[in-house]
CSV table of C-alpha atoms in Angstrom, one decimal:
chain,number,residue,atom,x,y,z
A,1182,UNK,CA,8.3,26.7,18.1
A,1183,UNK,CA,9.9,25.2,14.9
A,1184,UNK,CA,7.3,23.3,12.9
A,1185,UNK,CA,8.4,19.9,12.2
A,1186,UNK,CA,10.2,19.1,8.8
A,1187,UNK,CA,8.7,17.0,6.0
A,1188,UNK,CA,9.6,15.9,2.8
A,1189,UNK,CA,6.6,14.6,0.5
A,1190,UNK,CA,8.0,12.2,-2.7
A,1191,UNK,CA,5.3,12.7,-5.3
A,1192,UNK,CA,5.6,10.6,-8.6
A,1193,UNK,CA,4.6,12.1,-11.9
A,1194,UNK,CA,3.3,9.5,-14.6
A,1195,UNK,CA,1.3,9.7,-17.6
A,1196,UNK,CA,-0.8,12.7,-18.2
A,1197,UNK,CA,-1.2,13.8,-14.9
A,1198,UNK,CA,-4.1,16.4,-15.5
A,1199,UNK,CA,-4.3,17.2,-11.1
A,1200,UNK,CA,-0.5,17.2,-10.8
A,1201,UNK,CA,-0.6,21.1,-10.2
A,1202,UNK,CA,-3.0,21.0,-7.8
A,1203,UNK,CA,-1.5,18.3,-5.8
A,1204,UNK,CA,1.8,19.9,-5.6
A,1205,UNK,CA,0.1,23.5,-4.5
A,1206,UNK,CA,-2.1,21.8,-1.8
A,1207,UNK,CA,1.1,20.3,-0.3
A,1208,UNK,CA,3.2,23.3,-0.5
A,1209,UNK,CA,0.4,25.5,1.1
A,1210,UNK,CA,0.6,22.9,3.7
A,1211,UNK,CA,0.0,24.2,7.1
A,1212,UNK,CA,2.2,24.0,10.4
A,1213,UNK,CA,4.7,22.1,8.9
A,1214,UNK,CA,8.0,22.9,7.1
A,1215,UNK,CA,7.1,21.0,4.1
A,1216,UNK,CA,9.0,20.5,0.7
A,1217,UNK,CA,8.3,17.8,-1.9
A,1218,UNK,CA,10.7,15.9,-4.6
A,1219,UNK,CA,8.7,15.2,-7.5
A,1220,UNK,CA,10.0,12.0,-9.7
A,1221,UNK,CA,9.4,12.1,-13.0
A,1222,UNK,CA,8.7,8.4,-14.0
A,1223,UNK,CA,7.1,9.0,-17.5
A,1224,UNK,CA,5.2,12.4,-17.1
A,1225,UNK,CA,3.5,12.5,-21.1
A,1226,UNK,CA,2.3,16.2,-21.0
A,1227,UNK,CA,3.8,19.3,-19.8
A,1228,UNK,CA,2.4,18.7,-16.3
A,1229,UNK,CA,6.4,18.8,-14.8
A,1230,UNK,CA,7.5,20.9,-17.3
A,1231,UNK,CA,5.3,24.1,-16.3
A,1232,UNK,CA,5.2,23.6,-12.4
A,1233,UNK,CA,5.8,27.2,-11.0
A,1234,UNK,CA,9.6,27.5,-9.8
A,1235,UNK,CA,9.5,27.2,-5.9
A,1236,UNK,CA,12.6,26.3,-3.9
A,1237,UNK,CA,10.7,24.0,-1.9
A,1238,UNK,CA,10.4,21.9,-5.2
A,1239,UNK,CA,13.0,19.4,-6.3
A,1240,UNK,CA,12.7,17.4,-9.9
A,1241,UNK,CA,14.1,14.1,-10.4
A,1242,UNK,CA,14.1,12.3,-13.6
A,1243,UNK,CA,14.8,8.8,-13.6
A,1244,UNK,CA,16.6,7.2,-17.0
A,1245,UNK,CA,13.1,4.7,-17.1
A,1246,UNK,CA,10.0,4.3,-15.7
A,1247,UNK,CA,11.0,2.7,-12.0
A,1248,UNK,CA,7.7,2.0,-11.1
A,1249,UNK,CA,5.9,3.3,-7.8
A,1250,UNK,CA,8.0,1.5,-5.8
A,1251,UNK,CA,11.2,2.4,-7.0
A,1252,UNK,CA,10.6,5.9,-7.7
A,1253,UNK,CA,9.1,7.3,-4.1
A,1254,UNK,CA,12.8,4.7,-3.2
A,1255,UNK,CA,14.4,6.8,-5.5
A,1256,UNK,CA,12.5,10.3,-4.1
A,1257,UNK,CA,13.7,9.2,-0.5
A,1258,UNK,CA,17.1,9.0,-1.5
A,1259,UNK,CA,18.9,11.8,0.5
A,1260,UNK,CA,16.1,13.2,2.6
A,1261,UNK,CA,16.8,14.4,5.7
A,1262,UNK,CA,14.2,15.7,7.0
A,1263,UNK,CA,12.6,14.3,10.5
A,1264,UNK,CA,9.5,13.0,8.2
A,1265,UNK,CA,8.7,11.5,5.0
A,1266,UNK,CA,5.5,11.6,3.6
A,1267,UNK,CA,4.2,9.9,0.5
A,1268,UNK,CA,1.2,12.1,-1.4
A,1269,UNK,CA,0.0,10.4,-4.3
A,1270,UNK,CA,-0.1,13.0,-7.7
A,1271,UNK,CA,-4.0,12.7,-8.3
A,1272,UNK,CA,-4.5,13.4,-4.8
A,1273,UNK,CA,-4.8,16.6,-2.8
A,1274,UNK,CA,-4.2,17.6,1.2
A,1275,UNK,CA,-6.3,19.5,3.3
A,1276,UNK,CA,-3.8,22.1,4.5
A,1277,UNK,CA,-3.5,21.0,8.2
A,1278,UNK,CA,-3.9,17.0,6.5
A,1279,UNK,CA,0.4,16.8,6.9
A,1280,UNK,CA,0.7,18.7,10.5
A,1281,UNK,CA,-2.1,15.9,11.6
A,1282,UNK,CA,-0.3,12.8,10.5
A,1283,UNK,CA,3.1,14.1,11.5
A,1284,UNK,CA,1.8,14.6,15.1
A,1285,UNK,CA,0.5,10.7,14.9
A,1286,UNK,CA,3.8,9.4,13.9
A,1287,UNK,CA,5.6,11.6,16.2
A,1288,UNK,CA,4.2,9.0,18.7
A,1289,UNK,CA,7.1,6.3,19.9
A,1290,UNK,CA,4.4,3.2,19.0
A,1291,UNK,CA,3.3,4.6,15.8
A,1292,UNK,CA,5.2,4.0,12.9
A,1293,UNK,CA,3.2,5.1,9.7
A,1294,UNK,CA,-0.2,7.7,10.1
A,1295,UNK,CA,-2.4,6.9,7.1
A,1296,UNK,CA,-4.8,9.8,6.2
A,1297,UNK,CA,-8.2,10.1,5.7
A,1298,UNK,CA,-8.6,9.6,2.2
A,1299,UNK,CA,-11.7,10.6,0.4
A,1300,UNK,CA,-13.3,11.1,-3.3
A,1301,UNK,CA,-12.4,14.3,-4.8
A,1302,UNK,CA,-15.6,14.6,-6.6
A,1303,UNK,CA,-17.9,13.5,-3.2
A,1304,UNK,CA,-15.0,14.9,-0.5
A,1305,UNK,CA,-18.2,13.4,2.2
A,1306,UNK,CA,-17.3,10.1,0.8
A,1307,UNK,CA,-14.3,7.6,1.6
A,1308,UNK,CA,-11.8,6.2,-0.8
A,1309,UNK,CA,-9.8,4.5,1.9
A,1310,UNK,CA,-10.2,4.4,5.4
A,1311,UNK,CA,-6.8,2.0,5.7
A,1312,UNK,CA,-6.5,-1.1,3.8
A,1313,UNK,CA,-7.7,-4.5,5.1
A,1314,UNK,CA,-5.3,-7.3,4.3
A,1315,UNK,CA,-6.8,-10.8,3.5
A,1316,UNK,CA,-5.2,-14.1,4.8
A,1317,UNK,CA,-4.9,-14.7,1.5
A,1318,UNK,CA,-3.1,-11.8,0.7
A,1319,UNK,CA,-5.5,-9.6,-0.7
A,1320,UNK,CA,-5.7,-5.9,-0.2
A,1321,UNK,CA,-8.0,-3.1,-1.2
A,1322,UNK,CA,-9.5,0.6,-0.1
A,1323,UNK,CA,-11.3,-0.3,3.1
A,1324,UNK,CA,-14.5,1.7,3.6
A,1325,UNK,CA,-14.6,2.3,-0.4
A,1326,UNK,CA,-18.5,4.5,-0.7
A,1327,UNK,CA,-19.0,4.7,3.2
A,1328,UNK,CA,-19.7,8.1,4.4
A,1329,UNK,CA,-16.8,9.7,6.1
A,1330,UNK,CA,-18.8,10.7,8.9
A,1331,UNK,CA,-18.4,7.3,9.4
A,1332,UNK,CA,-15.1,6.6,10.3
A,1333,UNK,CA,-14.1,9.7,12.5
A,1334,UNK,CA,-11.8,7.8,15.2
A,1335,UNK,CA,-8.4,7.4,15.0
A,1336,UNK,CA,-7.2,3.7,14.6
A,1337,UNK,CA,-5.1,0.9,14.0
A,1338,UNK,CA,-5.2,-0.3,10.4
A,1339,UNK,CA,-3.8,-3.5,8.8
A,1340,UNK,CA,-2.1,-1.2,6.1
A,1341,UNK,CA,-1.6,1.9,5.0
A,1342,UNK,CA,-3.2,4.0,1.9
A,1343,UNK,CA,0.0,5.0,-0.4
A,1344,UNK,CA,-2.3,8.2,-1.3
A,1345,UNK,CA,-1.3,10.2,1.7
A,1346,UNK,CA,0.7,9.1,4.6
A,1347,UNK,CA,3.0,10.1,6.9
A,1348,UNK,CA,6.1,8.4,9.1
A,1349,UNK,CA,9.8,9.5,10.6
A,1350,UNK,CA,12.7,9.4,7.9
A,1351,UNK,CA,14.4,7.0,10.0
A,1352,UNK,CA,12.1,3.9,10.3
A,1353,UNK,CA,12.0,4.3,6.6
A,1354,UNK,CA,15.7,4.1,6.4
A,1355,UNK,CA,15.4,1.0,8.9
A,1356,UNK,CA,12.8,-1.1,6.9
A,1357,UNK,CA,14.9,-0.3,3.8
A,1358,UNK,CA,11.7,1.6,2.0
A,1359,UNK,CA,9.7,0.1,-0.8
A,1360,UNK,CA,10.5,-3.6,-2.0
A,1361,UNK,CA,11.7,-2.1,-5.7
A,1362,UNK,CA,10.8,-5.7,-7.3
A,1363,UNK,CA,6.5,-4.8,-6.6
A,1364,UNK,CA,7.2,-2.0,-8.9
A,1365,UNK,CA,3.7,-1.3,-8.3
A,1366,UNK,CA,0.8,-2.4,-6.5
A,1367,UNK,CA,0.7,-4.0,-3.0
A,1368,UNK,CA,4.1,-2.0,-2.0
A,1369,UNK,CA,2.3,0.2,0.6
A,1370,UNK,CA,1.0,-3.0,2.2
A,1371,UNK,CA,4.5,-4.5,2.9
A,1372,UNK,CA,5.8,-1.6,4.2
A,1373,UNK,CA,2.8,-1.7,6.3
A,1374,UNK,CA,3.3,-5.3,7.3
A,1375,UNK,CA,6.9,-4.9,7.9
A,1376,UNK,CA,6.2,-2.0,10.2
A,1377,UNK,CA,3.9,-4.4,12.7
A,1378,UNK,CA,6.4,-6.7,12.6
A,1379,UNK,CA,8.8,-4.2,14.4
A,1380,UNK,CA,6.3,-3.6,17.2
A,1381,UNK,CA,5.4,-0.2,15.6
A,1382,UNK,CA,1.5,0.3,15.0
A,1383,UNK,CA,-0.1,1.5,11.4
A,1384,UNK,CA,-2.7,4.2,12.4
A,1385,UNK,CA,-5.6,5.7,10.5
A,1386,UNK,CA,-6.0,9.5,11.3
A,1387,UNK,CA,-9.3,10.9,10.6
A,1388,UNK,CA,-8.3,14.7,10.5
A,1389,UNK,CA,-6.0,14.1,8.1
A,1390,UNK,CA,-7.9,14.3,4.8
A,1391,UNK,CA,-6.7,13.8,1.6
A,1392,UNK,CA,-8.4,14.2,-1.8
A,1393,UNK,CA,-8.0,11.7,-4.6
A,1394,UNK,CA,-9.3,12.0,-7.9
A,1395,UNK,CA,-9.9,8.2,-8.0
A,1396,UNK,CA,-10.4,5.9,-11.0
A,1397,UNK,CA,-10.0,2.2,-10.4
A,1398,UNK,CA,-8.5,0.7,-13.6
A,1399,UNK,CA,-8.3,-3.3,-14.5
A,1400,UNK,CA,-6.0,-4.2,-17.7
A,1401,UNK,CA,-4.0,-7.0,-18.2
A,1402,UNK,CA,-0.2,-5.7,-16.7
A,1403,UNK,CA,-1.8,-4.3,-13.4
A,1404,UNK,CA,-3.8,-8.1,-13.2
A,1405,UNK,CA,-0.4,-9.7,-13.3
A,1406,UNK,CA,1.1,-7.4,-11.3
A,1407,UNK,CA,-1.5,-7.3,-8.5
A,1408,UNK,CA,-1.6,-11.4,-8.4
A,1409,UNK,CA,2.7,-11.9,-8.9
A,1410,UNK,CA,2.7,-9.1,-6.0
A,1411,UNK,CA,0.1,-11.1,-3.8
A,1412,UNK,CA,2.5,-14.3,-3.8
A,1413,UNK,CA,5.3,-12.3,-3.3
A,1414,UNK,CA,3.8,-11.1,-0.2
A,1415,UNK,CA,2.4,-14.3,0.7
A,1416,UNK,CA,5.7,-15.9,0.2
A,1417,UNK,CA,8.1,-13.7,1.8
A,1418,UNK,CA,6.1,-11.9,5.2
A,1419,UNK,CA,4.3,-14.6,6.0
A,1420,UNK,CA,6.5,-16.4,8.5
A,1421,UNK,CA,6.7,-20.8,8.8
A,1422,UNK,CA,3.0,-20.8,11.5
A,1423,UNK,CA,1.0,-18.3,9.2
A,1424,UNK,CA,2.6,-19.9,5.9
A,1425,UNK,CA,1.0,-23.0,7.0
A,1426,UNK,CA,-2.0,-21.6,8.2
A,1427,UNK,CA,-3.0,-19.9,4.7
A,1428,UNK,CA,-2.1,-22.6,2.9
A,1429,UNK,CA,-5.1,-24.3,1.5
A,1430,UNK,CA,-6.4,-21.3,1.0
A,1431,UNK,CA,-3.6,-19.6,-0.2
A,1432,UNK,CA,-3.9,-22.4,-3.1
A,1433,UNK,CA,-7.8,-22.5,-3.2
A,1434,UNK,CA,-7.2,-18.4,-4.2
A,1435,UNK,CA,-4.8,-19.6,-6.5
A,1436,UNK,CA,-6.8,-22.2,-8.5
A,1437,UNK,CA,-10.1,-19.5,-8.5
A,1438,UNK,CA,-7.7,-16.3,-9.7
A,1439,UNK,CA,-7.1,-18.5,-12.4
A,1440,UNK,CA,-10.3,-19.0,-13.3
A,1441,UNK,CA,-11.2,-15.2,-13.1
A,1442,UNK,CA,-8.4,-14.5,-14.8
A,1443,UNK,CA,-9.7,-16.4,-18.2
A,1444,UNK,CA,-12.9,-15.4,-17.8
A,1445,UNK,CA,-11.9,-12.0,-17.8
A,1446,UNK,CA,-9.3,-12.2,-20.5
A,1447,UNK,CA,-6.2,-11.9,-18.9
A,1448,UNK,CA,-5.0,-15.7,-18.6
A,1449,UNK,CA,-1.8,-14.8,-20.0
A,1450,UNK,CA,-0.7,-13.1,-17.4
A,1451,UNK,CA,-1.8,-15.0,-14.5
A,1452,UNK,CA,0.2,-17.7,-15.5
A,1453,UNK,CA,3.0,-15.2,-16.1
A,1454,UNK,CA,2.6,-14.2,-12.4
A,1455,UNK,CA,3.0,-17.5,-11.5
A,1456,UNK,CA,5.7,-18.2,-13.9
A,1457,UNK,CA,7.8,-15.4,-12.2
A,1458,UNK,CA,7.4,-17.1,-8.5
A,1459,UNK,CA,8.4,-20.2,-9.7
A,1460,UNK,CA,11.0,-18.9,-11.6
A,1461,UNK,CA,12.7,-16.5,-8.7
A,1462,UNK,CA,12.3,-18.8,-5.7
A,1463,UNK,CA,15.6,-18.5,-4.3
A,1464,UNK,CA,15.2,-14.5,-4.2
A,1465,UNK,CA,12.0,-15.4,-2.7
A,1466,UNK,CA,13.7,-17.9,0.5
A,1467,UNK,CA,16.6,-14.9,0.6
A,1468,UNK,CA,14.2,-12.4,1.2
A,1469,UNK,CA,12.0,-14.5,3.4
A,1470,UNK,CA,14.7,-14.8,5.6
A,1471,UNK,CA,16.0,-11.0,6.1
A,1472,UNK,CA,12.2,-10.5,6.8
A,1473,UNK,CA,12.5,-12.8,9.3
A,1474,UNK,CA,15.7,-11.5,10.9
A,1475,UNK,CA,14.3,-7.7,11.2
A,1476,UNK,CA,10.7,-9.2,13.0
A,1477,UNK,CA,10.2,-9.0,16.6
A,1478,UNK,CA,7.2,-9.6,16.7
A,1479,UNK,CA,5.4,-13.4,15.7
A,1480,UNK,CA,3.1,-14.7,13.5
A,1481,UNK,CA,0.4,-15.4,16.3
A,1482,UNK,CA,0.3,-11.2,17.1
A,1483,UNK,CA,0.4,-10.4,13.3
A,1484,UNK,CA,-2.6,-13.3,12.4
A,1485,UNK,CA,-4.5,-10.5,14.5
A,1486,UNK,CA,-4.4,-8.1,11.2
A,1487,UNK,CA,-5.8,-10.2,8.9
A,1488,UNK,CA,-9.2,-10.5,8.2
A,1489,UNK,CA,-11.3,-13.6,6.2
A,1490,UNK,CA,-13.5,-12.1,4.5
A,1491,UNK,CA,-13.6,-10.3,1.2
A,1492,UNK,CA,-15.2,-6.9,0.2
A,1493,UNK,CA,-17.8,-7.6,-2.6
A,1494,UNK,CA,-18.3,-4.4,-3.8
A,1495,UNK,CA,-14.0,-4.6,-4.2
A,1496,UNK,CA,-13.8,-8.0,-5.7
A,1497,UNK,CA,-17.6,-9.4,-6.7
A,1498,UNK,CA,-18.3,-12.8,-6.4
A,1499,UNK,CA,-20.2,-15.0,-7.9
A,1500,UNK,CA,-23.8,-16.4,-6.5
A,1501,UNK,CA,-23.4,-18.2,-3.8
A,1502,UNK,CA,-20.2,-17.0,-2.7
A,1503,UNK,CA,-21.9,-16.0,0.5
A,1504,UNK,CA,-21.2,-19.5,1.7
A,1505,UNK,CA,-17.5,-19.5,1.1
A,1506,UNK,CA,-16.9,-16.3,2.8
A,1507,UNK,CA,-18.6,-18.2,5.6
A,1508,UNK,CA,-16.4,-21.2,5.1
A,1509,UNK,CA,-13.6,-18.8,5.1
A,1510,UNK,CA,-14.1,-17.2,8.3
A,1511,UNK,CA,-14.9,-20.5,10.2
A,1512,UNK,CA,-11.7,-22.1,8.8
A,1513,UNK,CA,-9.8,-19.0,9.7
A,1514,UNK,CA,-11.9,-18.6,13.5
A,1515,UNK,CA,-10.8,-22.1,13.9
A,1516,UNK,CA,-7.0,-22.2,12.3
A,1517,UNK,CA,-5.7,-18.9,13.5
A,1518,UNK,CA,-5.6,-20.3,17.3
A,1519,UNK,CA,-2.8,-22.8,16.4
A,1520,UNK,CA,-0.9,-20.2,14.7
């Protein structure tokens, strides 16, 4: 039998020490027909420049830096091959990781298979086990330091890990791909929200592990990217029952990100985040509506992915935070029936 066709969009930025070994472990990818266009978004050593010559490898070098989202938009342009996958460039794939999460999305009711992702340096250990989504609109690697033995059944996940996943070519070309104005950060969870809302499930696959050399970073730009990208999500998926649902604490978030965000020295840029939403509302109400247009499925279903509480070893709170999270949940256990 013909093995099924995949194309993997890999981005190359900065100094990119694992890029070789990312692209090997994809092309030595087993039981599929697998080739990869690499996007060169700002690659500062000769990472690119010295990958072996394999015709299975396509360059593509963007005039600027398009971001994450616009550069696996701008890797997907063209592909025609029955799958896309998205591998991130710190990361590598077992070899039957890609055959695994193409037999998941092969499924009618599937529409993106999200791989087992683990720490390169403890592969025993998860990264990301699919991303929870908060009713605020925060997101992070779910299972983060949980064993992977852990987490060996396959199941439906709020949102996908952009590190390694899997879906058909033609539900990509249907959602339209990655929002380019994210630019990065928060992009894997809209396509993942905008997947559910087409009746398709988001599906963690357990077999399918992945490899990332991970190293969480916190400077100023990805702050004010990470809060501008959590409105825009907020403001544009949410339809009019959730919207009003996650209001107050939608704006409680709001009014505490603030106050994290001095403390921690990047003011500045949360008020540029907010800045920008006030500033770009009408884009905000135009894409709120062709959201709207494409969903068949409603806000009461998709209030079923959200969760209300927050990961503390992801986003620490203060003492005594124990009680909001509990405040949280009983406002949301209570709320989310009228939605």
């Amino acid at each position: 039998m013909t093995a099924p066709d995949v194309t993997v969009v890999m981005l190359a930025y900065g100094d990119e020490p694992v890029l070789h070994a990312a692209v090997r472990s994809v092309l030595d990818s087993e039981g599929v027909d697998v080739s990869i266009v690499l996007v060169d978004n700002g690659c500062t050593s000769d990472a690119v420049r010295t990958l072996p010559d394999d015709p299975r490898l396509t360059v593509r070098t963007p005039d600027e830096n398009l971001g994450f989202a616009g550069g696996v938009n701008l890797g997907a342009e063209g592909v025609t091959t029955t799958y896309l996958g998205l591998v991130n460039s710190d990361a590598e794939v077992r070899p039957d990781a890609l055959a695994a999460l193409v037999r998941v999305a092969a499924r009618p009711d599937v529409g993106i298979a999200s791989g087992s992702i683990r720490l390169a340096d403890r592969p025993d250990t998860m990264n990301s086990a699919g991303n929870p989504v908060h009713v605020v609109g925060l997101s992070w690697a779910g299972a983060y330091g949980e064993p992977a033995s852990a987490h060996t059944t396959e199941q439906d996940i709020a949102s996908a890990s952009g590190a390694g996943l899997v879906l058909r070519r033609e539900l990509w070309e249907r959602v339209g791909g990655f929002e380019d104005t994210y630019f990065a950060y928060h992009e894997d969870v809209d396509l993942s929200w905008r997947t559910w809302q087409l009746g398709l499930r988001v599906v963690f696959v357990p077999d399918a592990v992945v490899l990332h050399h991970y190293e969480f970073s916190r400077n100023a730009r990805k702050m004010f990217l990470l809060e501008r990208n959590r409105r825009i999500f907020l403001a544009t998926l949410y339809g009019p029952r959730l919207r009003a649902a996650t209001a107050l604490p939608a704006w409680a978030i709001g009014l505490a990100m603030g106050v994290v965000a001095r403390a921690q020295g990047w003011g500045p840029q949360h008020h540029e985040a907010r800045r920008w939403i006030r500033d770009n509302r009408q884009w905000l109400v135009e894409r709120r509506a062709r959201v709207e247009a494409a969903a068949v499925v409603d806000d009461r279903r998709m209030a079923r992915l959200l969760t209300a509480t927050l990961d503390q070893q992801v986003f620490p709170l203060p003492p005594g935070a124990g009680v909001l999270q509990a405040v949280m949940r009983a406002y949301w256990g209570v709320v989310r029936r009228f939605v």
